[in-house]
Amino acid sequence: MSSGNKLHNVVFVLGPPGSGKGTQCSRIQANLGFTHLSAGDLLRAERQRHGSEFGELIESHIRGGTIVPVEITCKLLENAMLASGDSAKGFLIDGFPRNQDNLDGWKRQMSDKVNVHFVLYLSAPIEVCVQRCLNRGQGRTDDNEESIQKRIVTYNEQTYPIIKHYEKQNMVREINGEKSADEVYAEVERIFQNAGFRHQA
Ligand code: C5P
Ligand code: MG
């Protein structure tokens, strides 16, 4: 990230657990030149980092499906943006902002550094999401029934209102995430094209 005044392009990616955020973000990164930053992945990496003072706190939030205080998550996101240098066309911030605390902290810390273009919202029925999480076999400590149920409660009570907040500002681009990854991605590309971001050769 430059030290100059150029604002960094940001697209937030939200949707229930298992809605396909990570899958779509990998494709957007490969084809459209955005850098994918997953808040959950950054928190998992910080949890594993030797000497982290936040490891236990993060793990208890992850297992309980609750949201880590924004000071931790926003700092990880900002550090990752700084580390990725100037080459990124923009940043896809996946799984953030997850609640009002995330949104408030982001605005405090980042609003003068970024241009948030839109929120990509992958919607899918909860039953489909639960099955996907149970079947994905990534070895996550929160892909068990008990944690998944808690994550869904958090999603409904805390994250969905954030999507509604952005809807009021006409910033939400919703895609039915129940379709195949290819079908979803075709719609994703159209949305990015409409926002002026082109497929890279
Ligand atoms: O997005 P993902 O499903 O990987 O997130 C896993 C967990 O990481 C969440 O359930 C939550 O406990 C934590 N998280 C968070 N704040 C975020 C994103 C993820 O606390 N903005
Ligand atoms: Mg993810």
mmCIF file with all atom_site columns, C-alpha atoms and ligand atoms in Angstrom:
data_model
loop_
_atom_site.group_PDB
_atom_site.id
_atom_site.type_symbol
_atom_site.label_atom_id
_atom_site.label_alt_id
_atom_site.label_comp_id
_atom_site.label_asym_id
_atom_site.label_entity_id
_atom_site.label_seq_id
_atom_site.pdbx_PDB_ins_code
_atom_site.Cartn_x
_atom_site.Cartn_y
_atom_site.Cartn_z
_atom_site.occupancy
_atom_site.B_iso_or_equiv
_atom_site.pdbx_formal_charge
_atom_site.auth_seq_id
_atom_site.auth_comp_id
_atom_site.auth_asym_id
_atom_site.auth_atom_id
_atom_site.pdbx_PDB_model_num
ATOM   1   C  CA . MET A 1 1   ? 0.000   0.000   0.000   1.00 0.00 ? 1   MET A CA 1
ATOM   2   C  CA . SER A 1 2   ? 1.460   3.337   -0.936  1.00 0.00 ? 2   SER A CA 1
ATOM   3   C  CA . SER A 1 3   ? 2.187   6.061   1.527   1.00 0.00 ? 3   SER A CA 1
ATOM   4   C  CA . GLY A 1 4   ? 0.688   8.558   -0.895  1.00 0.00 ? 4   GLY A CA 1
ATOM   5   C  CA . ASN A 1 5   ? -2.900  9.665   -1.128  1.00 0.00 ? 5   ASN A CA 1
ATOM   6   C  CA . LYS A 1 6   ? -4.152  7.113   -3.596  1.00 0.00 ? 6   LYS A CA 1
ATOM   7   C  CA . LEU A 1 7   ? -7.231  5.393   -2.238  1.00 0.00 ? 7   LEU A CA 1
ATOM   8   C  CA . HIS A 1 8   ? -7.232  1.622   -2.369  1.00 0.00 ? 8   HIS A CA 1
ATOM   9   C  CA . ASN A 1 9   ? -10.114 -0.103  -4.077  1.00 0.00 ? 9   ASN A CA 1
ATOM   10  C  CA . VAL A 1 10  ? -12.011 -2.403  -1.757  1.00 0.00 ? 10  VAL A CA 1
ATOM   11  C  CA . VAL A 1 11  ? -14.861 -4.835  -2.297  1.00 0.00 ? 11  VAL A CA 1
ATOM   12  C  CA . PHE A 1 12  ? -16.358 -6.526  0.759   1.00 0.00 ? 12  PHE A CA 1
ATOM   13  C  CA . VAL A 1 13  ? -17.577 -10.111 0.369   1.00 0.00 ? 13  VAL A CA 1
ATOM   14  C  CA . LEU A 1 14  ? -20.293 -11.310 2.744   1.00 0.00 ? 14  LEU A CA 1
ATOM   15  C  CA . GLY A 1 15  ? -22.694 -14.223 3.050   1.00 0.00 ? 15  GLY A CA 1
ATOM   16  C  CA . PRO A 1 16  ? -23.428 -17.037 5.487   1.00 0.00 ? 16  PRO A CA 1
ATOM   17  C  CA . PRO A 1 17  ? -20.753 -19.612 6.363   1.00 0.00 ? 17  PRO A CA 1
ATOM   18  C  CA . GLY A 1 18  ? -20.419 -22.003 3.411   1.00 0.00 ? 18  GLY A CA 1
ATOM   19  C  CA . SER A 1 19  ? -21.966 -19.622 0.874   1.00 0.00 ? 19  SER A CA 1
ATOM   20  C  CA . GLY A 1 20  ? -18.846 -19.873 -1.312  1.00 0.00 ? 20  GLY A CA 1
ATOM   21  C  CA . LYS A 1 21  ? -17.021 -16.650 -0.431  1.00 0.00 ? 21  LYS A CA 1
ATOM   22  C  CA . GLY A 1 22  ? -13.545 -18.189 -0.422  1.00 0.00 ? 22  GLY A CA 1
ATOM   23  C  CA . THR A 1 23  ? -14.119 -20.119 -3.666  1.00 0.00 ? 23  THR A CA 1
ATOM   24  C  CA . GLN A 1 24  ? -15.318 -17.040 -5.520  1.00 0.00 ? 24  GLN A CA 1
ATOM   25  C  CA . CYS A 1 25  ? -12.598 -14.827 -4.078  1.00 0.00 ? 25  CYS A CA 1
ATOM   26  C  CA . SER A 1 26  ? -9.857  -17.170 -5.373  1.00 0.00 ? 26  SER A CA 1
ATOM   27  C  CA . ARG A 1 27  ? -11.310 -16.887 -8.856  1.00 0.00 ? 27  ARG A CA 1
ATOM   28  C  CA . ILE A 1 28  ? -11.658 -13.114 -8.660  1.00 0.00 ? 28  ILE A CA 1
ATOM   29  C  CA . GLN A 1 29  ? -8.065  -12.875 -7.503  1.00 0.00 ? 29  GLN A CA 1
ATOM   30  C  CA . ALA A 1 30  ? -6.843  -15.059 -10.379 1.00 0.00 ? 30  ALA A CA 1
ATOM   31  C  CA . ASN A 1 31  ? -8.887  -13.393 -13.117 1.00 0.00 ? 31  ASN A CA 1
ATOM   32  C  CA . LEU A 1 32  ? -9.456  -9.814  -12.081 1.00 0.00 ? 32  LEU A CA 1
ATOM   33  C  CA . GLY A 1 33  ? -6.230  -8.916  -10.312 1.00 0.00 ? 33  GLY A CA 1
ATOM   34  C  CA . PHE A 1 34  ? -7.727  -8.259  -6.908  1.00 0.00 ? 34  PHE A CA 1
ATOM   35  C  CA . THR A 1 35  ? -5.905  -9.423  -3.799  1.00 0.00 ? 35  THR A CA 1
ATOM   36  C  CA . HIS A 1 36  ? -8.004  -11.738 -1.650  1.00 0.00 ? 36  HIS A CA 1
ATOM   37  C  CA . LEU A 1 37  ? -7.840  -11.042 2.074   1.00 0.00 ? 37  LEU A CA 1
ATOM   38  C  CA . SER A 1 38  ? -9.960  -13.370 4.189   1.00 0.00 ? 38  SER A CA 1
ATOM   39  C  CA . ALA A 1 39  ? -10.537 -12.013 7.687   1.00 0.00 ? 39  ALA A CA 1
ATOM   40  C  CA . GLY A 1 40  ? -11.111 -15.573 8.939   1.00 0.00 ? 40  GLY A CA 1
ATOM   41  C  CA . ASP A 1 41  ? -7.876  -16.833 7.339   1.00 0.00 ? 41  ASP A CA 1
ATOM   42  C  CA . LEU A 1 42  ? -5.909  -13.917 8.801   1.00 0.00 ? 42  LEU A CA 1
ATOM   43  C  CA . LEU A 1 43  ? -7.354  -14.646 12.250  1.00 0.00 ? 43  LEU A CA 1
ATOM   44  C  CA . ARG A 1 44  ? -6.514  -18.354 11.914  1.00 0.00 ? 44  ARG A CA 1
ATOM   45  C  CA . ALA A 1 45  ? -2.942  -17.454 10.919  1.00 0.00 ? 45  ALA A CA 1
ATOM   46  C  CA . GLU A 1 46  ? -2.617  -15.088 13.875  1.00 0.00 ? 46  GLU A CA 1
ATOM   47  C  CA . ARG A 1 47  ? -3.982  -17.815 16.171  1.00 0.00 ? 47  ARG A CA 1
ATOM   48  C  CA . GLN A 1 48  ? -1.157  -20.117 14.963  1.00 0.00 ? 48  GLN A CA 1
ATOM   49  C  CA . ARG A 1 49  ? 1.578   -17.479 15.058  1.00 0.00 ? 49  ARG A CA 1
ATOM   50  C  CA . HIS A 1 50  ? 4.186   -18.301 17.648  1.00 0.00 ? 50  HIS A CA 1
ATOM   51  C  CA . GLY A 1 51  ? 4.180   -15.649 20.352  1.00 0.00 ? 51  GLY A CA 1
ATOM   52  C  CA . SER A 1 52  ? 0.828   -14.131 19.455  1.00 0.00 ? 52  SER A CA 1
ATOM   53  C  CA . GLU A 1 53  ? -0.843  -12.676 22.523  1.00 0.00 ? 53  GLU A CA 1
ATOM   54  C  CA . PHE A 1 54  ? -4.247  -13.168 20.870  1.00 0.00 ? 54  PHE A CA 1
ATOM   55  C  CA . GLY A 1 55  ? -4.116  -16.892 20.037  1.00 0.00 ? 55  GLY A CA 1
ATOM   56  C  CA . GLU A 1 56  ? -6.416  -18.127 22.792  1.00 0.00 ? 56  GLU A CA 1
ATOM   57  C  CA . LEU A 1 57  ? -8.843  -15.252 22.469  1.00 0.00 ? 57  LEU A CA 1
ATOM   58  C  CA . ILE A 1 58  ? -9.145  -15.835 18.726  1.00 0.00 ? 58  ILE A CA 1
ATOM   59  C  CA . GLU A 1 59  ? -9.652  -19.582 19.133  1.00 0.00 ? 59  GLU A CA 1
ATOM   60  C  CA . SER A 1 60  ? -12.410 -19.092 21.699  1.00 0.00 ? 60  SER A CA 1
ATOM   61  C  CA . HIS A 1 61  ? -14.251 -16.736 19.338  1.00 0.00 ? 61  HIS A CA 1
ATOM   62  C  CA . ILE A 1 62  ? -13.788 -19.065 16.365  1.00 0.00 ? 62  ILE A CA 1
ATOM   63  C  CA . ARG A 1 63  ? -15.129 -22.116 18.213  1.00 0.00 ? 63  ARG A CA 1
ATOM   64  C  CA . GLY A 1 64  ? -17.986 -20.142 19.714  1.00 0.00 ? 64  GLY A CA 1
ATOM   65  C  CA . GLY A 1 65  ? -18.855 -18.546 16.384  1.00 0.00 ? 65  GLY A CA 1
ATOM   66  C  CA . THR A 1 66  ? -18.571 -15.063 17.867  1.00 0.00 ? 66  THR A CA 1
ATOM   67  C  CA . ILE A 1 67  ? -16.762 -12.050 16.448  1.00 0.00 ? 67  ILE A CA 1
ATOM   68  C  CA . VAL A 1 68  ? -13.241 -11.054 17.475  1.00 0.00 ? 68  VAL A CA 1
ATOM   69  C  CA . PRO A 1 69  ? -12.835 -7.399  18.565  1.00 0.00 ? 69  PRO A CA 1
ATOM   70  C  CA . VAL A 1 70  ? -12.240 -5.195  15.548  1.00 0.00 ? 70  VAL A CA 1
ATOM   71  C  CA . GLU A 1 71  ? -8.963  -3.768  16.799  1.00 0.00 ? 71  GLU A CA 1
ATOM   72  C  CA . ILE A 1 72  ? -7.368  -7.167  16.195  1.00 0.00 ? 72  ILE A CA 1
ATOM   73  C  CA . THR A 1 73  ? -9.037  -7.969  12.876  1.00 0.00 ? 73  THR A CA 1
ATOM   74  C  CA . CYS A 1 74  ? -8.686  -4.533  11.330  1.00 0.00 ? 74  CYS A CA 1
ATOM   75  C  CA . LYS A 1 75  ? -4.979  -4.389  12.212  1.00 0.00 ? 75  LYS A CA 1
ATOM   76  C  CA . LEU A 1 76  ? -4.445  -7.785  10.539  1.00 0.00 ? 76  LEU A CA 1
ATOM   77  C  CA . LEU A 1 77  ? -6.282  -6.555  7.442   1.00 0.00 ? 77  LEU A CA 1
ATOM   78  C  CA . GLU A 1 78  ? -4.348  -3.308  7.296   1.00 0.00 ? 78  GLU A CA 1
ATOM   79  C  CA . ASN A 1 79  ? -1.010  -5.098  7.744   1.00 0.00 ? 79  ASN A CA 1
ATOM   80  C  CA . ALA A 1 80  ? -1.907  -7.503  4.943   1.00 0.00 ? 80  ALA A CA 1
ATOM   81  C  CA . MET A 1 81  ? -2.826  -4.595  2.684   1.00 0.00 ? 81  MET A CA 1
ATOM   82  C  CA . LEU A 1 82  ? 0.484   -2.876  3.451   1.00 0.00 ? 82  LEU A CA 1
ATOM   83  C  CA . ALA A 1 83  ? 2.397   -6.115  2.837   1.00 0.00 ? 83  ALA A CA 1
ATOM   84  C  CA . SER A 1 84  ? 0.827   -6.691  -0.551  1.00 0.00 ? 84  SER A CA 1
ATOM   85  C  CA . GLY A 1 85  ? 2.397   -3.585  -2.039  1.00 0.00 ? 85  GLY A CA 1
ATOM   86  C  CA . ASP A 1 86  ? 1.065   -1.387  -4.798  1.00 0.00 ? 86  ASP A CA 1
ATOM   87  C  CA . SER A 1 87  ? 0.486   -3.929  -7.522  1.00 0.00 ? 87  SER A CA 1
ATOM   88  C  CA . ALA A 1 88  ? -2.993  -5.006  -6.447  1.00 0.00 ? 88  ALA A CA 1
ATOM   89  C  CA . LYS A 1 89  ? -5.826  -3.520  -8.423  1.00 0.00 ? 89  LYS A CA 1
ATOM   90  C  CA . GLY A 1 90  ? -7.808  -3.670  -5.235  1.00 0.00 ? 90  GLY A CA 1
ATOM   91  C  CA . PHE A 1 91  ? -8.587  -5.775  -2.202  1.00 0.00 ? 91  PHE A CA 1
ATOM   92  C  CA . LEU A 1 92  ? -11.356 -8.285  -1.793  1.00 0.00 ? 92  LEU A CA 1
ATOM   93  C  CA . ILE A 1 93  ? -12.085 -8.331  1.888   1.00 0.00 ? 93  ILE A CA 1
ATOM   94  C  CA . ASP A 1 94  ? -13.824 -11.618 2.603   1.00 0.00 ? 94  ASP A CA 1
ATOM   95  C  CA . GLY A 1 95  ? -15.843 -12.119 5.793   1.00 0.00 ? 95  GLY A CA 1
ATOM   96  C  CA . PHE A 1 96  ? -15.715 -8.520  6.956   1.00 0.00 ? 96  PHE A CA 1
ATOM   97  C  CA . PRO A 1 97  ? -17.395 -6.355  8.286   1.00 0.00 ? 97  PRO A CA 1
ATOM   98  C  CA . ARG A 1 98  ? -19.231 -9.042  10.266  1.00 0.00 ? 98  ARG A CA 1
ATOM   99  C  CA . ASN A 1 99  ? -20.944 -6.850  12.874  1.00 0.00 ? 99  ASN A CA 1
ATOM   100 C  CA . GLN A 1 100 ? -21.401 -3.238  13.966  1.00 0.00 ? 100 GLN A CA 1
ATOM   101 C  CA . ASP A 1 101 ? -18.101 -3.273  15.895  1.00 0.00 ? 101 ASP A CA 1
ATOM   102 C  CA . ASN A 1 102 ? -16.268 -4.365  12.707  1.00 0.00 ? 102 ASN A CA 1
ATOM   103 C  CA . LEU A 1 103 ? -17.960 -1.620  10.715  1.00 0.00 ? 103 LEU A CA 1
ATOM   104 C  CA . ASP A 1 104 ? -17.289 1.124   13.281  1.00 0.00 ? 104 ASP A CA 1
ATOM   105 C  CA . GLY A 1 105 ? -13.634 0.125   13.723  1.00 0.00 ? 105 GLY A CA 1
ATOM   106 C  CA . TRP A 1 106 ? -13.073 -0.044  9.965   1.00 0.00 ? 106 TRP A CA 1
ATOM   107 C  CA . LYS A 1 107 ? -14.539 3.411   9.485   1.00 0.00 ? 107 LYS A CA 1
ATOM   108 C  CA . ARG A 1 108 ? -12.380 4.842   12.270  1.00 0.00 ? 108 ARG A CA 1
ATOM   109 C  CA . GLN A 1 109 ? -9.185  3.291   10.982  1.00 0.00 ? 109 GLN A CA 1
ATOM   110 C  CA . MET A 1 110 ? -9.606  2.967   7.216   1.00 0.00 ? 110 MET A CA 1
ATOM   111 C  CA . SER A 1 111 ? -12.164 5.348   5.732   1.00 0.00 ? 111 SER A CA 1
ATOM   112 C  CA . ASP A 1 112 ? -9.590  7.896   4.612   1.00 0.00 ? 112 ASP A CA 1
ATOM   113 C  CA . LYS A 1 113 ? -7.416  5.214   2.983   1.00 0.00 ? 113 LYS A CA 1
ATOM   114 C  CA . VAL A 1 114 ? -9.887  3.207   0.913   1.00 0.00 ? 114 VAL A CA 1
ATOM   115 C  CA . ASN A 1 115 ? -12.710 3.436   -1.578  1.00 0.00 ? 115 ASN A CA 1
ATOM   116 C  CA . VAL A 1 116 ? -15.287 0.733   -0.860  1.00 0.00 ? 116 VAL A CA 1
ATOM   117 C  CA . HIS A 1 117 ? -16.974 0.089   -4.217  1.00 0.00 ? 117 HIS A CA 1
ATOM   118 C  CA . PHE A 1 118 ? -19.644 -2.439  -3.288  1.00 0.00 ? 118 PHE A CA 1
ATOM   119 C  CA . VAL A 1 119 ? -20.526 -5.436  -1.148  1.00 0.00 ? 119 VAL A CA 1
ATOM   120 C  CA . LEU A 1 120 ? -20.689 -8.766  -2.953  1.00 0.00 ? 120 LEU A CA 1
ATOM   121 C  CA . TYR A 1 121 ? -23.360 -10.757 -1.132  1.00 0.00 ? 121 TYR A CA 1
ATOM   122 C  CA . LEU A 1 122 ? -23.568 -14.500 -1.693  1.00 0.00 ? 122 LEU A CA 1
ATOM   123 C  CA . SER A 1 123 ? -26.924 -15.640 -0.392  1.00 0.00 ? 123 SER A CA 1
ATOM   124 C  CA . ALA A 1 124 ? -27.854 -19.286 0.168   1.00 0.00 ? 124 ALA A CA 1
ATOM   125 C  CA . PRO A 1 125 ? -30.358 -21.212 2.286   1.00 0.00 ? 125 PRO A CA 1
ATOM   126 C  CA . ILE A 1 126 ? -28.994 -22.065 5.704   1.00 0.00 ? 126 ILE A CA 1
ATOM   127 C  CA . GLU A 1 127 ? -29.509 -25.853 5.211   1.00 0.00 ? 127 GLU A CA 1
ATOM   128 C  CA . VAL A 1 128 ? -27.307 -25.764 2.112   1.00 0.00 ? 128 VAL A CA 1
ATOM   129 C  CA . CYS A 1 129 ? -24.627 -23.801 3.968   1.00 0.00 ? 129 CYS A CA 1
ATOM   130 C  CA . VAL A 1 130 ? -24.628 -26.203 6.929   1.00 0.00 ? 130 VAL A CA 1
ATOM   131 C  CA . GLN A 1 131 ? -24.184 -29.222 4.641   1.00 0.00 ? 131 GLN A CA 1
ATOM   132 C  CA . ARG A 1 132 ? -21.342 -27.542 2.757   1.00 0.00 ? 132 ARG A CA 1
ATOM   133 C  CA . CYS A 1 133 ? -19.500 -26.711 5.980   1.00 0.00 ? 133 CYS A CA 1
ATOM   134 C  CA . LEU A 1 134 ? -19.939 -30.263 7.296   1.00 0.00 ? 134 LEU A CA 1
ATOM   135 C  CA . ASN A 1 135 ? -18.679 -31.733 4.014   1.00 0.00 ? 135 ASN A CA 1
ATOM   136 C  CA . ARG A 1 136 ? -15.774 -29.460 3.159   1.00 0.00 ? 136 ARG A CA 1
ATOM   137 C  CA . GLY A 1 137 ? -13.179 -31.296 5.248   1.00 0.00 ? 137 GLY A CA 1
ATOM   138 C  CA . GLN A 1 138 ? -10.751 -28.424 5.736   1.00 0.00 ? 138 GLN A CA 1
ATOM   139 C  CA . GLY A 1 139 ? -10.061 -29.514 9.311   1.00 0.00 ? 139 GLY A CA 1
ATOM   140 C  CA . ARG A 1 140 ? -11.442 -26.296 10.784  1.00 0.00 ? 140 ARG A CA 1
ATOM   141 C  CA . THR A 1 141 ? -12.175 -26.318 14.515  1.00 0.00 ? 141 THR A CA 1
ATOM   142 C  CA . ASP A 1 142 ? -15.512 -24.606 13.779  1.00 0.00 ? 142 ASP A CA 1
ATOM   143 C  CA . ASP A 1 143 ? -16.857 -26.888 11.021  1.00 0.00 ? 143 ASP A CA 1
ATOM   144 C  CA . ASN A 1 144 ? -18.754 -29.050 13.533  1.00 0.00 ? 144 ASN A CA 1
ATOM   145 C  CA . GLU A 1 145 ? -22.541 -28.930 14.093  1.00 0.00 ? 145 GLU A CA 1
ATOM   146 C  CA . GLU A 1 146 ? -22.343 -27.066 17.366  1.00 0.00 ? 146 GLU A CA 1
ATOM   147 C  CA . SER A 1 147 ? -20.034 -24.299 16.116  1.00 0.00 ? 147 SER A CA 1
ATOM   148 C  CA . ILE A 1 148 ? -21.895 -24.043 12.805  1.00 0.00 ? 148 ILE A CA 1
ATOM   149 C  CA . GLN A 1 149 ? -25.187 -23.436 14.605  1.00 0.00 ? 149 GLN A CA 1
ATOM   150 C  CA . LYS A 1 150 ? -23.537 -20.673 16.648  1.00 0.00 ? 150 LYS A CA 1
ATOM   151 C  CA . ARG A 1 151 ? -21.994 -19.105 13.531  1.00 0.00 ? 151 ARG A CA 1
ATOM   152 C  CA . ILE A 1 152 ? -25.414 -19.038 11.900  1.00 0.00 ? 152 ILE A CA 1
ATOM   153 C  CA . VAL A 1 153 ? -26.960 -17.295 14.888  1.00 0.00 ? 153 VAL A CA 1
ATOM   154 C  CA . THR A 1 154 ? -24.159 -14.710 14.748  1.00 0.00 ? 154 THR A CA 1
ATOM   155 C  CA . TYR A 1 155 ? -24.671 -14.324 11.001  1.00 0.00 ? 155 TYR A CA 1
ATOM   156 C  CA . ASN A 1 156 ? -28.431 -13.757 11.352  1.00 0.00 ? 156 ASN A CA 1
ATOM   157 C  CA . GLU A 1 157 ? -28.232 -11.451 14.338  1.00 0.00 ? 157 GLU A CA 1
ATOM   158 C  CA . GLN A 1 158 ? -25.089 -9.453  13.566  1.00 0.00 ? 158 GLN A CA 1
ATOM   159 C  CA . THR A 1 159 ? -23.919 -9.816  9.964   1.00 0.00 ? 159 THR A CA 1
ATOM   160 C  CA . TYR A 1 160 ? -27.239 -9.697  8.134   1.00 0.00 ? 160 TYR A CA 1
ATOM   161 C  CA . PRO A 1 161 ? -27.991 -6.228  9.592   1.00 0.00 ? 161 PRO A CA 1
ATOM   162 C  CA . ILE A 1 162 ? -24.672 -5.007  8.126   1.00 0.00 ? 162 ILE A CA 1
ATOM   163 C  CA . ILE A 1 163 ? -25.768 -6.243  4.676   1.00 0.00 ? 163 ILE A CA 1
ATOM   164 C  CA . LYS A 1 164 ? -29.077 -4.389  5.198   1.00 0.00 ? 164 LYS A CA 1
ATOM   165 C  CA . HIS A 1 165 ? -27.139 -1.268  6.163   1.00 0.00 ? 165 HIS A CA 1
ATOM   166 C  CA . TYR A 1 166 ? -25.227 -1.367  2.864   1.00 0.00 ? 166 TYR A CA 1
ATOM   167 C  CA . GLU A 1 167 ? -28.418 -2.180  0.948   1.00 0.00 ? 167 GLU A CA 1
ATOM   168 C  CA . LYS A 1 168 ? -29.871 1.130   2.038   1.00 0.00 ? 168 LYS A CA 1
ATOM   169 C  CA . GLN A 1 169 ? -26.886 2.773   0.339   1.00 0.00 ? 169 GLN A CA 1
ATOM   170 C  CA . ASN A 1 170 ? -27.461 0.728   -2.861  1.00 0.00 ? 170 ASN A CA 1
ATOM   171 C  CA . MET A 1 171 ? -24.071 -0.891  -2.362  1.00 0.00 ? 171 MET A CA 1
ATOM   172 C  CA . VAL A 1 172 ? -25.096 -4.550  -2.258  1.00 0.00 ? 172 VAL A CA 1
ATOM   173 C  CA . ARG A 1 173 ? -24.694 -6.829  -5.300  1.00 0.00 ? 173 ARG A CA 1
ATOM   174 C  CA . GLU A 1 174 ? -26.467 -10.080 -4.428  1.00 0.00 ? 174 GLU A CA 1
ATOM   175 C  CA . ILE A 1 175 ? -25.876 -13.416 -6.122  1.00 0.00 ? 175 ILE A CA 1
ATOM   176 C  CA . ASN A 1 176 ? -27.656 -16.674 -5.416  1.00 0.00 ? 176 ASN A CA 1
ATOM   177 C  CA . GLY A 1 177 ? -24.796 -18.715 -3.979  1.00 0.00 ? 177 GLY A CA 1
ATOM   178 C  CA . GLU A 1 178 ? -26.757 -21.953 -4.216  1.00 0.00 ? 178 GLU A CA 1
ATOM   179 C  CA . LYS A 1 179 ? -25.859 -22.274 -7.903  1.00 0.00 ? 179 LYS A CA 1
ATOM   180 C  CA . SER A 1 180 ? -22.687 -23.975 -9.109  1.00 0.00 ? 180 SER A CA 1
ATOM   181 C  CA . ALA A 1 181 ? -19.373 -22.190 -8.574  1.00 0.00 ? 181 ALA A CA 1
ATOM   182 C  CA . ASP A 1 182 ? -19.140 -21.620 -12.363 1.00 0.00 ? 182 ASP A CA 1
ATOM   183 C  CA . GLU A 1 183 ? -22.598 -20.077 -12.587 1.00 0.00 ? 183 GLU A CA 1
ATOM   184 C  CA . VAL A 1 184 ? -21.958 -17.852 -9.591  1.00 0.00 ? 184 VAL A CA 1
ATOM   185 C  CA . TYR A 1 185 ? -18.625 -16.771 -11.007 1.00 0.00 ? 185 TYR A CA 1
ATOM   186 C  CA . ALA A 1 186 ? -20.163 -15.749 -14.342 1.00 0.00 ? 186 ALA A CA 1
ATOM   187 C  CA . GLU A 1 187 ? -22.407 -13.345 -12.426 1.00 0.00 ? 187 GLU A CA 1
ATOM   188 C  CA . VAL A 1 188 ? -19.497 -12.165 -10.309 1.00 0.00 ? 188 VAL A CA 1
ATOM   189 C  CA . GLU A 1 189 ? -17.557 -11.145 -13.427 1.00 0.00 ? 189 GLU A CA 1
ATOM   190 C  CA . ARG A 1 190 ? -20.535 -9.214  -14.763 1.00 0.00 ? 190 ARG A CA 1
ATOM   191 C  CA . ILE A 1 191 ? -20.805 -7.311  -11.503 1.00 0.00 ? 191 ILE A CA 1
ATOM   192 C  CA . PHE A 1 192 ? -17.110 -6.414  -11.521 1.00 0.00 ? 192 PHE A CA 1
ATOM   193 C  CA . GLN A 1 193 ? -17.301 -5.401  -15.186 1.00 0.00 ? 193 GLN A CA 1
ATOM   194 C  CA . ASN A 1 194 ? -20.249 -3.132  -14.462 1.00 0.00 ? 194 ASN A CA 1
ATOM   195 C  CA . ALA A 1 195 ? -18.148 -1.509  -11.755 1.00 0.00 ? 195 ALA A CA 1
ATOM   196 C  CA . GLY A 1 196 ? -15.356 -0.918  -14.296 1.00 0.00 ? 196 GLY A CA 1
ATOM   197 C  CA . PHE A 1 197 ? -13.031 -3.804  -13.378 1.00 0.00 ? 197 PHE A CA 1
ATOM   198 C  CA . ARG A 1 198 ? -12.042 -5.909  -16.390 1.00 0.00 ? 198 ARG A CA 1
ATOM   199 C  CA . HIS A 1 199 ? -10.911 -9.493  -16.846 1.00 0.00 ? 199 HIS A CA 1
ATOM   200 C  CA . GLN A 1 200 ? -7.128  -9.653  -17.164 1.00 0.00 ? 200 GLN A CA 1
ATOM   201 C  CA . ALA A 1 201 ? -5.609  -11.399 -20.164 1.00 0.00 ? 201 ALA A CA 1
HETATM 202 O  O1 . C5P B 2 .   ? -15.058 -16.159 7.509   1.00 0.00 ? 1   C5P B O1 1
HETATM 203 P  P1 . C5P B 2 .   ? -14.766 -17.400 8.276   1.00 0.00 ? 1   C5P B P1 1
HETATM 204 O  O2 . C5P B 2 .   ? -15.905 -18.377 8.258   1.00 0.00 ? 1   C5P B O2 1
HETATM 205 O  O3 . C5P B 2 .   ? -13.474 -18.026 7.890   1.00 0.00 ? 1   C5P B O3 1
HETATM 206 O  O4 . C5P B 2 .   ? -14.608 -16.936 9.795   1.00 0.00 ? 1   C5P B O4 1
HETATM 207 C  C1 . C5P B 2 .   ? -14.368 -17.901 10.796  1.00 0.00 ? 1   C5P B C1 1
HETATM 208 C  C2 . C5P B 2 .   ? -14.491 -17.270 12.155  1.00 0.00 ? 1   C5P B C2 1
HETATM 209 O  O5 . C5P B 2 .   ? -13.509 -16.235 12.315  1.00 0.00 ? 1   C5P B O5 1
HETATM 210 C  C3 . C5P B 2 .   ? -15.812 -16.577 12.436  1.00 0.00 ? 1   C5P B C3 1
HETATM 211 O  O6 . C5P B 2 .   ? -16.834 -17.471 12.794  1.00 0.00 ? 1   C5P B O6 1
HETATM 212 C  C4 . C5P B 2 .   ? -15.406 -15.667 13.596  1.00 0.00 ? 1   C5P B C4 1
HETATM 213 O  O7 . C5P B 2 .   ? -15.290 -16.356 14.812  1.00 0.00 ? 1   C5P B O7 1
HETATM 214 C  C5 . C5P B 2 .   ? -14.012 -15.219 13.153  1.00 0.00 ? 1   C5P B C5 1
HETATM 215 N  N1 . C5P B 2 .   ? -14.117 -13.952 12.403  1.00 0.00 ? 1   C5P B N1 1
HETATM 216 C  C6 . C5P B 2 .   ? -14.245 -12.777 13.141  1.00 0.00 ? 1   C5P B C6 1
HETATM 217 N  N2 . C5P B 2 .   ? -14.345 -11.572 12.505  1.00 0.00 ? 1   C5P B N2 1
HETATM 218 C  C7 . C5P B 2 .   ? -14.353 -11.500 11.160  1.00 0.00 ? 1   C5P B C7 1
HETATM 219 C  C8 . C5P B 2 .   ? -14.215 -12.692 10.378  1.00 0.00 ? 1   C5P B C8 1
HETATM 220 C  C9 . C5P B 2 .   ? -14.102 -13.906 11.046  1.00 0.00 ? 1   C5P B C9 1
HETATM 221 O  O8 . C5P B 2 .   ? -14.272 -12.813 14.371  1.00 0.00 ? 1   C5P B O8 1
HETATM 222 N  N3 . C5P B 2 .   ? -14.496 -10.313 10.557  1.00 0.00 ? 1   C5P B N3 1
HETATM 223 MG MG . MG  B 3 .   ? -13.952 -18.281 4.135   1.00 0.00 ? 2   MG  B MG 1
#
